[in-house]
Amino acid sequence: MRNNAMSLVNDPVDRKDQARKKYCRFKKAGIKYVDYKDANFLLKFVNEQGKILPRRLSGNSLKFQRKVSVAIKRARHLALMPFVADGLK
Amino acid sequence: MFQNQYETVFILTPVLSETQIKEAVEKFKKTLTDSGAEIVHEEHWGLRKLAYTIQHKNTGYYQLVQFKAAPTTVATLETEYKRDERVMRYLTTKLDKYAIDYSERRSKGLIGRKNVESAPKAEASTETQN
């Protein structure tokens, strides 16, 4: 019955691209403080328009996503990072 | 007296000469020390390009000062910033225990070796340039 082609039970789909699990790079590397002065590092967490990437893309834990977003906003205030940009990457 | 550790960064207009910049920086350091603050660390980043124009200017002199002070000191410092036309932007932040640890390592130039993921070599290179 289960091996029948007409079975109503869905076969599990093996998605290769979803195999790698997301992780928080801060937790993994043991980073405790996100520095707003380091614009080059913060550039990893914005898209090419200079917008902050969501957690579902960056994989950050909530704790560090908050810290990253505060750091980016501070860097923007000090003109270390742009508020709006075109083709940042 | 109760003290916190703070970090302040301010941007001076690029129209100033070298001596005028030194004078302005000294002035703000003096306001800090006069109100009982202890300066822990300072960095002059020099003339940097701004990410966007401020007051029709594309560049500015950046100065960073870390200090230990009572919370009331920050208010007096920021009033001085507001009164001074040479300051285009400023930011004062309180440092938590992780930030103090980070800034100590940063001032010793250890960042980039200990934390491989954070603080890329670009930052270490800018520090050596200045």
mmCIF file of C-alpha atoms in Angstrom:
data_model
loop_
_atom_site.group_PDB
_atom_site.id
_atom_site.type_symbol
_atom_site.label_atom_id
_atom_site.label_comp_id
_atom_site.label_asym_id
_atom_site.label_seq_id
_atom_site.Cartn_x
_atom_site.Cartn_y
_atom_site.Cartn_z
ATOM 1 C CA MET A 1 0.000 0.000 0.000
ATOM 2 C CA ARG A 2 2.694 2.497 0.981
ATOM 3 C CA ASN A 3 4.817 1.777 -2.056
ATOM 4 C CA ASN A 4 1.838 2.090 -4.297
ATOM 5 C CA ALA A 5 2.116 4.943 -6.767
ATOM 6 C CA MET A 6 -1.493 5.853 -6.077
ATOM 7 C CA SER A 7 -0.839 6.298 -2.343
ATOM 8 C CA LEU A 8 -2.324 9.382 -0.714
ATOM 9 C CA VAL A 9 0.647 9.676 1.673
ATOM 10 C CA ASN A 10 3.114 12.304 0.519
ATOM 11 C CA ASP A 11 6.659 11.184 0.063
ATOM 12 C CA PRO A 12 9.192 13.213 2.007
ATOM 13 C CA VAL A 13 10.862 15.771 -0.181
ATOM 14 C CA ASP A 14 14.616 15.938 0.069
ATOM 15 C CA ARG A 15 15.641 19.556 -0.479
ATOM 16 C CA LYS A 16 19.363 19.772 -0.835
ATOM 17 C CA ASP A 17 19.562 23.577 -0.662
ATOM 18 C CA GLN A 18 17.814 23.623 2.703
ATOM 19 C CA ALA A 19 20.102 21.060 4.203
ATOM 20 C CA ARG A 20 22.478 23.606 5.754
ATOM 21 C CA LYS A 21 21.105 24.963 8.973
ATOM 22 C CA LYS A 22 21.320 28.670 9.722
ATOM 23 C CA TYR A 23 23.290 29.767 12.720
ATOM 24 C CA CYS A 24 24.063 32.922 14.603
ATOM 25 C CA ARG A 25 27.598 33.912 13.737
ATOM 26 C CA PHE A 26 28.014 35.872 16.972
ATOM 27 C CA LYS A 27 27.110 32.917 19.134
ATOM 28 C CA LYS A 28 29.294 30.632 17.086
ATOM 29 C CA ALA A 29 32.331 32.915 17.179
ATOM 30 C CA GLY A 30 31.772 34.021 20.763
ATOM 31 C CA ILE A 31 31.484 37.711 19.970
ATOM 32 C CA LYS A 32 29.971 39.649 22.835
ATOM 33 C CA TYR A 33 29.953 43.223 21.560
ATOM 34 C CA VAL A 34 28.980 44.603 18.170
ATOM 35 C CA ASP A 35 31.091 47.650 17.389
ATOM 36 C CA TYR A 36 29.389 50.533 15.585
ATOM 37 C CA LYS A 37 32.763 52.002 14.606
ATOM 38 C CA ASP A 38 33.534 49.016 12.412
ATOM 39 C CA ALA A 39 31.523 49.872 9.314
ATOM 40 C CA ASN A 40 33.192 47.207 7.172
ATOM 41 C CA PHE A 41 31.903 44.481 9.448
ATOM 42 C CA LEU A 42 28.406 45.924 9.665
ATOM 43 C CA LEU A 43 28.258 45.995 5.888
ATOM 44 C CA LYS A 44 27.606 42.237 6.041
ATOM 45 C CA PHE A 45 24.209 42.898 7.607
ATOM 46 C CA VAL A 46 22.790 45.347 5.091
ATOM 47 C CA ASN A 47 21.597 44.873 1.547
ATOM 48 C CA GLU A 48 22.958 46.892 -1.335
ATOM 49 C CA GLN A 49 20.519 49.714 -0.625
ATOM 50 C CA GLY A 50 21.880 49.980 2.910
ATOM 51 C CA LYS A 51 18.827 48.430 4.543
ATOM 52 C CA ILE A 52 19.246 46.087 7.502
ATOM 53 C CA LEU A 53 18.771 42.455 6.520
ATOM 54 C CA PRO A 54 16.064 40.493 8.338
ATOM 55 C CA ARG A 55 16.937 37.684 10.685
ATOM 56 C CA ARG A 56 15.626 35.087 8.295
ATOM 57 C CA LEU A 57 18.426 36.042 5.915
ATOM 58 C CA SER A 58 21.260 36.871 8.286
ATOM 59 C CA GLY A 59 20.549 33.987 10.649
ATOM 60 C CA ASN A 60 21.333 36.104 13.724
ATOM 61 C CA SER A 61 19.800 35.256 17.058
ATOM 62 C CA LEU A 62 17.338 37.835 18.331
ATOM 63 C CA LYS A 63 19.786 39.106 20.926
ATOM 64 C CA PHE A 64 22.457 39.885 18.365
ATOM 65 C CA GLN A 65 20.079 41.082 15.678
ATOM 66 C CA ARG A 66 19.056 43.794 18.131
ATOM 67 C CA LYS A 67 22.666 44.672 18.831
ATOM 68 C CA VAL A 68 23.505 44.705 15.145
ATOM 69 C CA SER A 69 20.592 46.980 14.316
ATOM 70 C CA VAL A 70 21.523 49.429 17.086
ATOM 71 C CA ALA A 71 25.141 49.413 15.901
ATOM 72 C CA ILE A 72 24.101 50.064 12.297
ATOM 73 C CA LYS A 73 21.889 52.953 13.388
ATOM 74 C CA ARG A 74 24.743 54.479 15.376
ATOM 75 C CA ALA A 75 27.100 54.080 12.453
ATOM 76 C CA ARG A 76 24.575 55.819 10.221
ATOM 77 C CA HIS A 77 24.311 58.747 12.607
ATOM 78 C CA LEU A 78 28.074 59.230 12.482
ATOM 79 C CA ALA A 79 28.078 59.017 8.673
ATOM 80 C CA LEU A 80 30.138 55.837 8.795
ATOM 81 C CA MET A 81 27.366 54.055 6.904
ATOM 82 C CA PRO A 82 24.766 55.473 4.533
ATOM 83 C CA PHE A 83 21.073 55.738 5.331
ATOM 84 C CA VAL A 84 20.247 55.208 1.694
ATOM 85 C CA ALA A 85 22.611 53.927 -0.919
ATOM 86 C CA ASP A 86 22.591 52.580 -4.419
ATOM 87 C CA GLY A 87 24.826 49.659 -5.233
ATOM 88 C CA LEU A 88 26.639 49.368 -1.918
ATOM 89 C CA LYS A 89 27.919 45.918 -2.896
ATOM 90 C CA MET B 1 31.685 59.112 43.317
ATOM 91 C CA PHE B 2 29.800 56.798 41.032
ATOM 92 C CA GLN B 3 31.302 56.557 37.576
ATOM 93 C CA ASN B 4 30.372 54.957 34.297
ATOM 94 C CA GLN B 5 32.540 54.425 31.296
ATOM 95 C CA TYR B 6 31.490 56.329 28.199
ATOM 96 C CA GLU B 7 32.703 56.681 24.692
ATOM 97 C CA THR B 8 32.193 59.753 22.582
ATOM 98 C CA VAL B 9 32.847 60.336 18.899
ATOM 99 C CA PHE B 10 32.516 63.732 17.289
ATOM 100 C CA ILE B 11 33.027 65.059 13.788
ATOM 101 C CA LEU B 12 34.657 68.452 13.243
ATOM 102 C CA THR B 13 34.237 70.488 10.066
ATOM 103 C CA PRO B 14 36.919 69.937 7.427
ATOM 104 C CA VAL B 15 37.477 73.711 7.012
ATOM 105 C CA LEU B 16 39.615 73.827 10.167
ATOM 106 C CA SER B 17 43.418 73.829 10.114
ATOM 107 C CA GLU B 18 45.555 71.283 11.993
ATOM 108 C CA THR B 19 46.121 73.624 14.934
ATOM 109 C CA GLN B 20 42.444 74.568 15.122
ATOM 110 C CA ILE B 21 41.505 70.887 15.289
ATOM 111 C CA LYS B 22 44.008 70.260 18.076
ATOM 112 C CA GLU B 23 42.634 73.273 19.917
ATOM 113 C CA ALA B 24 39.034 72.077 19.547
ATOM 114 C CA VAL B 25 39.916 68.571 20.735
ATOM 115 C CA GLU B 26 41.789 70.002 23.709
ATOM 116 C CA LYS B 27 38.799 72.146 24.552
ATOM 117 C CA PHE B 28 36.472 69.164 24.797
ATOM 118 C CA LYS B 29 39.006 67.126 26.720
ATOM 119 C CA LYS B 30 39.324 70.019 29.123
ATOM 120 C CA THR B 31 35.557 70.181 29.658
ATOM 121 C CA LEU B 32 35.703 66.485 30.497
ATOM 122 C CA THR B 33 38.603 66.702 32.932
ATOM 123 C CA ASP B 34 37.204 69.860 34.520
ATOM 124 C CA SER B 35 34.018 68.021 35.440
ATOM 125 C CA GLY B 36 35.988 65.238 37.056
ATOM 126 C CA ALA B 37 36.255 62.764 34.206
ATOM 127 C CA GLU B 38 39.183 60.471 33.666
ATOM 128 C CA ILE B 39 40.186 59.997 30.041
ATOM 129 C CA VAL B 40 40.905 56.356 29.365
ATOM 130 C CA HIS B 41 41.685 56.275 25.688
ATOM 131 C CA GLU B 42 41.531 58.536 22.662
ATOM 132 C CA GLU B 43 41.929 58.144 18.933
ATOM 133 C CA HIS B 44 42.149 60.684 16.174
ATOM 134 C CA TRP B 45 40.887 59.104 12.990
ATOM 135 C CA GLY B 46 41.810 62.105 10.874
ATOM 136 C CA LEU B 47 39.999 63.373 7.829
ATOM 137 C CA ARG B 48 37.475 60.791 6.679
ATOM 138 C CA LYS B 49 34.966 60.670 3.916
ATOM 139 C CA LEU B 50 31.360 60.874 5.127
ATOM 140 C CA ALA B 51 28.809 58.354 3.919
ATOM 141 C CA TYR B 52 26.445 61.236 3.133
ATOM 142 C CA THR B 53 26.734 65.029 3.154
ATOM 143 C CA ILE B 54 26.383 66.891 6.454
ATOM 144 C CA GLN B 55 26.091 70.688 6.234
ATOM 145 C CA HIS B 56 27.069 70.491 2.533
ATOM 146 C CA LYS B 57 30.348 68.787 3.390
ATOM 147 C CA ASN B 58 31.655 65.438 2.277
ATOM 148 C CA THR B 59 34.495 64.999 4.738
ATOM 149 C CA GLY B 60 35.106 65.509 8.430
ATOM 150 C CA TYR B 61 37.679 65.058 11.176
ATOM 151 C CA TYR B 62 36.735 62.226 13.501
ATOM 152 C CA GLN B 63 37.806 62.107 17.109
ATOM 153 C CA LEU B 64 37.101 59.368 19.631
ATOM 154 C CA VAL B 65 37.460 59.774 23.401
ATOM 155 C CA GLN B 66 36.741 57.135 26.029
ATOM 156 C CA PHE B 67 36.346 58.369 29.567
ATOM 157 C CA LYS B 68 35.160 57.421 33.022
ATOM 158 C CA ALA B 69 32.790 59.952 34.488
ATOM 159 C CA ALA B 70 29.680 60.586 36.498
ATOM 160 C CA PRO B 71 26.456 60.555 34.448
ATOM 161 C CA THR B 72 25.997 64.325 34.776
ATOM 162 C CA THR B 73 29.223 64.923 32.849
ATOM 163 C CA VAL B 74 27.659 63.675 29.635
ATOM 164 C CA ALA B 75 25.044 66.416 29.707
ATOM 165 C CA THR B 76 27.653 69.156 30.128
ATOM 166 C CA LEU B 77 29.746 67.669 27.341
ATOM 167 C CA GLU B 78 26.795 67.520 24.973
ATOM 168 C CA THR B 79 25.819 71.127 25.711
ATOM 169 C CA GLU B 80 29.351 72.096 24.756
ATOM 170 C CA TYR B 81 28.966 70.160 21.510
ATOM 171 C CA LYS B 82 25.730 71.933 20.716
ATOM 172 C CA ARG B 83 27.200 75.363 21.394
ATOM 173 C CA ASP B 84 30.239 74.745 19.252
ATOM 174 C CA GLU B 85 29.792 75.393 15.548
ATOM 175 C CA ARG B 86 32.843 73.366 14.638
ATOM 176 C CA VAL B 87 31.149 70.116 15.681
ATOM 177 C CA MET B 88 29.054 68.681 12.867
ATOM 178 C CA ARG B 89 27.976 65.462 14.607
ATOM 179 C CA TYR B 90 28.521 63.759 17.924
ATOM 180 C CA LEU B 91 27.564 60.514 19.604
ATOM 181 C CA THR B 92 28.081 59.549 23.221
ATOM 182 C CA THR B 93 27.415 55.991 24.325
ATOM 183 C CA LYS B 94 27.677 54.222 27.615
ATOM 184 C CA LEU B 95 29.938 51.184 27.537
ATOM 185 C CA ASP B 96 28.690 47.972 29.098
ATOM 186 C CA LYS B 97 31.045 45.307 30.405
ATOM 187 C CA TYR B 98 31.438 43.655 27.017
ATOM 188 C CA ALA B 99 32.085 46.989 25.360
ATOM 189 C CA ILE B 100 34.746 47.894 27.940
ATOM 190 C CA ASP B 101 36.431 44.567 27.342
ATOM 191 C CA TYR B 102 36.228 45.075 23.590
ATOM 192 C CA SER B 103 37.565 48.631 23.698
ATOM 193 C CA GLU B 104 40.473 47.597 25.905
ATOM 194 C CA ARG B 105 41.473 44.963 23.419
ATOM 195 C CA ARG B 106 40.914 47.402 20.574
ATOM 196 C CA SER B 107 43.152 50.045 22.130
ATOM 197 C CA LYS B 108 45.890 47.448 22.528
ATOM 198 C CA GLY B 109 45.480 46.471 18.903
ATOM 199 C CA LEU B 110 44.443 42.916 19.702
ATOM 200 C CA ILE B 111 41.250 43.050 17.662
ATOM 201 C CA GLY B 112 41.495 41.070 14.488
ATOM 202 C CA ARG B 113 43.607 38.315 15.967
ATOM 203 C CA LYS B 114 41.407 37.192 18.830
ATOM 204 C CA ASN B 115 38.078 37.639 17.109
ATOM 205 C CA VAL B 116 38.466 36.243 13.661
ATOM 206 C CA GLU B 117 34.850 36.743 12.669
ATOM 207 C CA SER B 118 34.412 40.281 13.996
ATOM 208 C CA ALA B 119 36.685 43.256 13.489
ATOM 209 C CA PRO B 120 38.236 42.425 10.149
ATOM 210 C CA LYS B 121 41.764 43.379 9.263
ATOM 211 C CA ALA B 122 40.472 46.545 7.635
ATOM 212 C CA GLU B 123 39.924 48.058 11.048
ATOM 213 C CA ALA B 124 43.351 47.094 12.277
ATOM 214 C CA SER B 125 44.857 48.684 9.196
ATOM 215 C CA THR B 126 42.979 51.955 9.704
ATOM 216 C CA GLU B 127 44.298 52.078 13.237
ATOM 217 C CA THR B 128 47.862 51.743 12.119
ATOM 218 C CA GLN B 129 47.397 54.415 9.477
ATOM 219 C CA ASN B 130 46.290 56.995 11.986
#
